[in-house]
PDB file of C-alpha atoms in Angstrom:
ATOM      1  CA  UNK A   1       0.000   0.000   0.000  1.00  0.00           C
ATOM      2  CA  UNK A   2       1.485   3.279  -0.972  1.00  0.00           C
ATOM      3  CA  UNK A   3       1.108   6.497   0.950  1.00  0.00           C
ATOM      4  CA  UNK A   4       0.219   9.534  -1.182  1.00  0.00           C
ATOM      5  CA  UNK A   5       2.916  12.140  -1.123  1.00  0.00           C
ATOM      6  CA  UNK A   6       2.522  15.844  -1.558  1.00  0.00           C
ATOM      7  CA  UNK A   7       4.511  17.149  -4.439  1.00  0.00           C
ATOM      8  CA  UNK A   8       5.949  20.627  -4.297  1.00  0.00           C
ATOM      9  CA  UNK A   9       7.140  22.361  -7.390  1.00  0.00           C
ATOM     10  CA  UNK A  10      10.039  24.744  -7.069  1.00  0.00           C
ATOM     11  CA  UNK A  11      10.448  27.330  -9.771  1.00  0.00           C
ATOM     12  CA  UNK A  12      12.996  29.982 -10.285  1.00  0.00           C
ATOM     13  CA  UNK A  13      11.438  33.298 -11.068  1.00  0.00           C
ATOM     14  CA  UNK A  14      13.140  35.199 -13.881  1.00  0.00           C
ATOM     15  CA  UNK A  15      12.489  38.567 -12.149  1.00  0.00           C
ATOM     16  CA  UNK A  16      14.261  38.036  -8.847  1.00  0.00           C
ATOM     17  CA  UNK A  17      15.969  34.730  -9.412  1.00  0.00           C
ATOM     18  CA  UNK A  18      14.663  33.479  -6.080  1.00  0.00           C
ATOM     19  CA  UNK A  19      12.855  30.289  -5.183  1.00  0.00           C
ATOM     20  CA  UNK A  20       9.062  30.253  -5.300  1.00  0.00           C
ATOM     21  CA  UNK A  21       6.942  27.639  -3.554  1.00  0.00           C
ATOM     22  CA  UNK A  22       3.696  26.734  -5.369  1.00  0.00           C
ATOM     23  CA  UNK A  23       0.956  25.734  -2.955  1.00  0.00           C
ATOM     24  CA  UNK A  24      -2.736  24.948  -3.427  1.00  0.00           C
ATOM     25  CA  UNK A  25      -3.945  28.585  -3.535  1.00  0.00           C
ATOM     26  CA  UNK A  26      -0.887  30.184  -5.110  1.00  0.00           C
ATOM     27  CA  UNK A  27      -2.123  30.496  -8.657  1.00  0.00           C
ATOM     28  CA  UNK A  28      -5.838  31.194  -7.959  1.00  0.00           C
ATOM     29  CA  UNK A  29      -7.570  34.410  -8.903  1.00  0.00           C
ATOM     30  CA  UNK A  30      -8.244  36.611  -5.821  1.00  0.00           C
ATOM     31  CA  UNK A  31     -10.294  39.311  -7.532  1.00  0.00           C
ATOM     32  CA  UNK A  32     -13.384  38.701  -5.310  1.00  0.00           C
ATOM     33  CA  UNK A  33     -11.593  39.029  -1.959  1.00  0.00           C
ATOM     34  CA  UNK A  34     -11.390  42.829  -1.928  1.00  0.00           C
ATOM     35  CA  UNK A  35     -15.080  43.542  -2.811  1.00  0.00           C
ATOM     36  CA  UNK A  36     -16.258  40.956  -0.273  1.00  0.00           C
ATOM     37  CA  UNK A  37     -14.061  42.496   2.445  1.00  0.00           C
ATOM     38  CA  UNK A  38     -15.344  45.991   1.654  1.00  0.00           C
ATOM     39  CA  UNK A  39     -18.944  44.750   1.731  1.00  0.00           C
ATOM     40  CA  UNK A  40     -18.511  43.047   5.119  1.00  0.00           C
ATOM     41  CA  UNK A  41     -16.824  46.157   6.563  1.00  0.00           C
ATOM     42  CA  UNK A  42     -19.648  48.392   5.265  1.00  0.00           C
ATOM     43  CA  UNK A  43     -22.310  46.147   6.814  1.00  0.00           C
ATOM     44  CA  UNK A  44     -20.497  46.195  10.178  1.00  0.00           C
ATOM     45  CA  UNK A  45     -20.170  49.993  10.126  1.00  0.00           C
ATOM     46  CA  UNK A  46     -23.888  50.394   9.350  1.00  0.00           C
ATOM     47  CA  UNK A  47     -24.734  47.941  12.169  1.00  0.00           C
ATOM     48  CA  UNK A  48     -22.618  49.910  14.671  1.00  0.00           C
ATOM     49  CA  UNK A  49     -24.222  53.204  13.646  1.00  0.00           C
ATOM     50  CA  UNK A  50     -27.720  51.711  13.929  1.00  0.00           C
ATOM     51  CA  UNK A  51     -27.048  50.381  17.435  1.00  0.00           C
ATOM     52  CA  UNK A  52     -25.802  53.808  18.542  1.00  0.00           C
ATOM     53  CA  UNK A  53     -28.565  55.938  17.002  1.00  0.00           C
ATOM     54  CA  UNK A  54     -31.692  53.762  17.184  1.00  0.00           C
ATOM     55  CA  UNK A  55     -33.303  51.288  19.578  1.00  0.00           C
ATOM     56  CA  UNK A  56     -31.771  48.360  17.727  1.00  0.00           C
ATOM     57  CA  UNK A  57     -29.343  47.655  20.587  1.00  0.00           C
ATOM     58  CA  UNK A  58     -32.193  47.240  23.091  1.00  0.00           C
ATOM     59  CA  UNK A  59     -33.789  44.653  20.805  1.00  0.00           C
ATOM     60  CA  UNK A  60     -30.545  42.773  20.126  1.00  0.00           C
ATOM     61  CA  UNK A  61     -29.019  42.925  23.628  1.00  0.00           C
ATOM     62  CA  UNK A  62     -30.730  41.386  26.664  1.00  0.00           C
ATOM     63  CA  UNK A  63     -31.167  44.767  28.398  1.00  0.00           C
ATOM     64  CA  UNK A  64     -34.559  45.934  29.586  1.00  0.00           C
ATOM     65  CA  UNK A  65     -36.067  47.907  32.437  1.00  0.00           C
ATOM     66  CA  UNK A  66     -36.756  44.647  34.260  1.00  0.00           C
ATOM     67  CA  UNK A  67     -33.082  43.740  33.940  1.00  0.00           C
ATOM     68  CA  UNK A  68     -32.037  47.056  35.525  1.00  0.00           C
ATOM     69  CA  UNK A  69     -34.500  46.647  38.411  1.00  0.00           C
ATOM     70  CA  UNK A  70     -32.327  43.798  39.706  1.00  0.00           C
ATOM     71  CA  UNK A  71     -29.863  46.489  40.806  1.00  0.00           C
ATOM     72  CA  UNK A  72     -32.348  47.744  43.440  1.00  0.00           C
ATOM     73  CA  UNK A  73     -32.049  45.780  46.701  1.00  0.00           C
ATOM     74  CA  UNK A  74     -35.352  44.864  48.371  1.00  0.00           C
ATOM     75  CA  UNK A  75     -36.306  46.182  51.796  1.00  0.00           C
ATOM     76  CA  UNK A  76     -37.154  43.671  54.571  1.00  0.00           C
ATOM     77  CA  UNK A  77     -40.804  44.779  54.716  1.00  0.00           C
ATOM     78  CA  UNK A  78     -41.247  44.695  50.925  1.00  0.00           C
ATOM     79  CA  UNK A  79     -41.855  48.450  50.732  1.00  0.00           C
ATOM     80  CA  UNK A  80     -39.735  51.077  49.004  1.00  0.00           C
ATOM     81  CA  UNK A  81     -35.967  50.699  49.532  1.00  0.00           C
ATOM     82  CA  UNK A  82     -35.399  54.388  50.354  1.00  0.00           C
ATOM     83  CA  UNK A  83     -37.153  56.564  52.913  1.00  0.00           C
ATOM     84  CA  UNK A  84     -37.140  60.358  52.689  1.00  0.00           C
ATOM     85  CA  UNK A  85     -36.336  61.568  56.225  1.00  0.00           C
ATOM     86  CA  UNK A  86     -36.123  65.336  55.713  1.00  0.00           C
ATOM     87  CA  UNK A  87     -36.661  67.850  52.929  1.00  0.00           C
ATOM     88  CA  UNK A  88     -36.197  71.603  53.168  1.00  0.00           C
ATOM     89  CA  UNK A  89     -35.859  74.497  50.757  1.00  0.00           C
ATOM     90  CA  UNK A  90     -34.766  78.125  50.813  1.00  0.00           C
ATOM     91  CA  UNK A  91     -35.723  80.758  48.259  1.00  0.00           C
ATOM     92  CA  UNK A  92     -33.749  83.949  47.679  1.00  0.00           C
ATOM     93  CA  UNK A  93     -35.149  85.852  44.711  1.00  0.00           C
ATOM     94  CA  UNK A  94     -34.911  83.514  41.732  1.00  0.00           C
ATOM     95  CA  UNK A  95     -32.474  81.162  43.486  1.00  0.00           C
ATOM     96  CA  UNK A  96     -33.738  78.039  45.199  1.00  0.00           C
ATOM     97  CA  UNK A  97     -31.740  75.558  47.248  1.00  0.00           C
ATOM     98  CA  UNK A  98     -33.135  72.168  48.221  1.00  0.00           C
ATOM     99  CA  UNK A  99     -31.566  69.848  50.789  1.00  0.00           C
ATOM    100  CA  UNK A 100     -32.643  66.737  52.567  1.00  0.00           C
ATOM    101  CA  UNK A 101     -31.760  63.329  53.894  1.00  0.00           C
ATOM    102  CA  UNK A 102     -32.671  59.824  52.840  1.00  0.00           C
ATOM    103  CA  UNK A 103     -32.563  56.477  54.674  1.00  0.00           C
ATOM    104  CA  UNK A 104     -31.390  53.202  53.126  1.00  0.00           C
ATOM    105  CA  UNK A 105     -34.187  50.896  54.322  1.00  0.00           C
ATOM    106  CA  UNK A 106     -32.588  47.720  52.918  1.00  0.00           C
ATOM    107  CA  UNK A 107     -30.160  45.210  54.435  1.00  0.00           C
ATOM    108  CA  UNK A 108     -27.578  45.869  51.689  1.00  0.00           C
ATOM    109  CA  UNK A 109     -25.416  48.901  51.095  1.00  0.00           C
ATOM    110  CA  UNK A 110     -26.122  51.084  48.063  1.00  0.00           C
ATOM    111  CA  UNK A 111     -23.418  52.856  46.061  1.00  0.00           C
ATOM    112  CA  UNK A 112     -23.575  55.950  43.858  1.00  0.00           C
ATOM    113  CA  UNK A 113     -27.117  57.056  44.682  1.00  0.00           C
ATOM    114  CA  UNK A 114     -28.101  60.348  43.056  1.00  0.00           C
ATOM    115  CA  UNK A 115     -30.835  62.761  44.095  1.00  0.00           C
ATOM    116  CA  UNK A 116     -32.572  64.077  40.972  1.00  0.00           C
ATOM    117  CA  UNK A 117     -34.072  67.463  41.840  1.00  0.00           C
ATOM    118  CA  UNK A 118     -36.289  69.151  39.247  1.00  0.00           C
ATOM    119  CA  UNK A 119     -36.809  72.788  40.224  1.00  0.00           C
ATOM    120  CA  UNK A 120     -39.687  74.567  38.514  1.00  0.00           C
ATOM    121  CA  UNK A 121     -40.455  78.239  38.177  1.00  0.00           C
ATOM    122  CA  UNK A 122     -43.908  79.781  38.543  1.00  0.00           C
ATOM    123  CA  UNK A 123     -44.556  79.579  34.788  1.00  0.00           C
ATOM    124  CA  UNK A 124     -43.564  75.907  34.516  1.00  0.00           C
ATOM    125  CA  UNK A 125     -41.797  76.613  31.205  1.00  0.00           C
ATOM    126  CA  UNK A 126     -38.181  76.657  32.354  1.00  0.00           C
ATOM    127  CA  UNK A 127     -37.529  73.770  34.763  1.00  0.00           C
ATOM    128  CA  UNK A 128     -33.974  72.961  35.754  1.00  0.00           C
ATOM    129  CA  UNK A 129     -32.966  69.445  36.744  1.00  0.00           C
ATOM    130  CA  UNK A 130     -29.879  68.738  38.801  1.00  0.00           C
ATOM    131  CA  UNK A 131     -28.463  65.348  39.718  1.00  0.00           C
ATOM    132  CA  UNK A 132     -26.441  65.517  42.918  1.00  0.00           C
ATOM    133  CA  UNK A 133     -24.690  62.693  44.736  1.00  0.00           C
ATOM    134  CA  UNK A 134     -26.088  61.502  48.046  1.00  0.00           C
ATOM    135  CA  UNK A 135     -23.335  61.652  50.682  1.00  0.00           C
ATOM    136  CA  UNK A 136     -21.785  59.320  51.702  1.00  0.00           C
ATOM    137  CA  UNK A 137     -21.223  57.617  48.341  1.00  0.00           C
ATOM    138  CA  UNK A 138     -21.534  54.176  49.983  1.00  0.00           C
ATOM    139  CA  UNK A 139     -24.875  54.285  51.818  1.00  0.00           C
ATOM    140  CA  UNK A 140     -24.773  51.497  54.443  1.00  0.00           C
ATOM    141  CA  UNK A 141     -27.848  49.461  55.450  1.00  0.00           C
ATOM    142  CA  UNK A 142     -30.141  51.581  57.632  1.00  0.00           C
ATOM    143  CA  UNK A 143     -27.743  54.482  57.025  1.00  0.00           C
ATOM    144  CA  UNK A 144     -28.754  58.063  56.298  1.00  0.00           C
ATOM    145  CA  UNK A 145     -27.331  60.101  53.434  1.00  0.00           C
ATOM    146  CA  UNK A 146     -27.739  63.796  52.666  1.00  0.00           C
ATOM    147  CA  UNK A 147     -28.053  65.811  49.464  1.00  0.00           C
ATOM    148  CA  UNK A 148     -28.213  69.462  48.421  1.00  0.00           C
ATOM    149  CA  UNK A 149     -29.045  71.097  45.083  1.00  0.00           C
ATOM    150  CA  UNK A 150     -29.212  74.763  44.154  1.00  0.00           C
ATOM    151  CA  UNK A 151     -30.234  76.619  40.983  1.00  0.00           C
ATOM    152  CA  UNK A 152     -31.061  80.093  39.777  1.00  0.00           C
ATOM    153  CA  UNK A 153     -34.202  79.962  37.645  1.00  0.00           C
ATOM    154  CA  UNK A 154     -35.380  82.349  34.929  1.00  0.00           C
ATOM    155  CA  UNK A 155     -38.523  83.186  36.903  1.00  0.00           C
ATOM    156  CA  UNK A 156     -39.440  82.967  40.592  1.00  0.00           C
ATOM    157  CA  UNK A 157     -39.313  79.399  42.005  1.00  0.00           C
ATOM    158  CA  UNK A 158     -42.671  77.674  42.118  1.00  0.00           C
ATOM    159  CA  UNK A 159     -41.905  74.133  43.283  1.00  0.00           C
ATOM    160  CA  UNK A 160     -39.634  71.122  42.996  1.00  0.00           C
ATOM    161  CA  UNK A 161     -39.718  67.352  42.578  1.00  0.00           C
ATOM    162  CA  UNK A 162     -37.203  64.992  44.194  1.00  0.00           C
ATOM    163  CA  UNK A 163     -36.440  61.471  42.925  1.00  0.00           C
ATOM    164  CA  UNK A 164     -33.539  59.088  43.480  1.00  0.00           C
ATOM    165  CA  UNK A 165     -31.618  56.857  41.089  1.00  0.00           C
ATOM    166  CA  UNK A 166     -28.344  54.989  40.718  1.00  0.00           C
ATOM    167  CA  UNK A 167     -25.602  56.849  38.828  1.00  0.00           C
ATOM    168  CA  UNK A 168     -25.500  54.092  36.221  1.00  0.00           C
ATOM    169  CA  UNK A 169     -28.926  52.588  36.604  1.00  0.00           C
ATOM    170  CA  UNK A 170     -32.645  52.924  37.234  1.00  0.00           C
ATOM    171  CA  UNK A 171     -34.691  55.174  39.496  1.00  0.00           C
ATOM    172  CA  UNK A 172     -35.074  53.913  43.065  1.00  0.00           C
ATOM    173  CA  UNK A 173     -38.551  54.031  44.631  1.00  0.00           C
ATOM    174  CA  UNK A 174     -38.763  55.969  47.892  1.00  0.00           C
ATOM    175  CA  UNK A 175     -41.419  56.685  50.482  1.00  0.00           C
ATOM    176  CA  UNK A 176     -41.971  59.844  52.456  1.00  0.00           C
ATOM    177  CA  UNK A 177     -41.072  59.139  56.084  1.00  0.00           C
ATOM    178  CA  UNK A 178     -40.785  62.731  57.244  1.00  0.00           C
ATOM    179  CA  UNK A 179     -42.107  63.538  60.666  1.00  0.00           C
ATOM    180  CA  UNK A 180     -45.074  65.871  60.588  1.00  0.00           C
ATOM    181  CA  UNK A 181     -44.129  69.446  61.384  1.00  0.00           C
ATOM    182  CA  UNK A 182     -45.164  70.545  64.841  1.00  0.00           C
ATOM    183  CA  UNK A 183     -46.969  73.845  64.777  1.00  0.00           C
ATOM    184  CA  UNK A 184     -48.233  75.812  67.689  1.00  0.00           C
ATOM    185  CA  UNK A 185     -51.351  77.819  67.132  1.00  0.00           C
ATOM    186  CA  UNK A 186     -51.843  80.530  69.722  1.00  0.00           C
ATOM    187  CA  UNK A 187     -55.286  80.597  71.230  1.00  0.00           C
ATOM    188  CA  UNK A 188     -56.877  83.441  73.076  1.00  0.00           C
ATOM    189  CA  UNK A 189     -57.647  82.905  76.706  1.00  0.00           C
ATOM    190  CA  UNK A 190     -60.983  84.311  77.656  1.00  0.00           C
ATOM    191  CA  UNK A 191     -60.744  86.966  80.316  1.00  0.00           C
ATOM    192  CA  UNK A 192     -62.881  86.607  83.341  1.00  0.00           C
ATOM    193  CA  UNK A 193     -65.009  89.564  84.256  1.00  0.00           C
ATOM    194  CA  UNK A 194     -64.980  90.533  87.896  1.00  0.00           C
TER     195      UNK A 194
END
């Protein structure tokens, strides 16, 4: 039984007088390689642009709002993971400053929590939204963090909305746990006639 042997042909090229090794694909026509490569590159570039400018990436990649909600740790009682403990504001002309504190109601620490404060003027046409970091950056379980935002609006301040979210993720539900303000209403004491 004979074993097939591969035969190599060695030729001397008249141009450079060097050895040339002829292999299987050496003499084939490669005229289609360049147009195919350009076509594949063009398709990839169009795909990249579509994923950056349309919602194609959200359909192709397994990312959804439900996927991002996994980032939010649950609270032991099943309620909102954050509790708003205090919220105050000061107005000076067209400048408004809002500060407050928030409680991590979960059993896990939370990192990079932002307070999103939307300050509105009396017309409602020129709102300004600021995202400020809750301090400390690493909010421990049952720990309290503080935040402060300030803006000068085009018109007199009319109100504000406060929400919380992760710096690289979804909004975090919160509940209002502020203590009711204690107010004292003076009452007149009837005078006795003598």
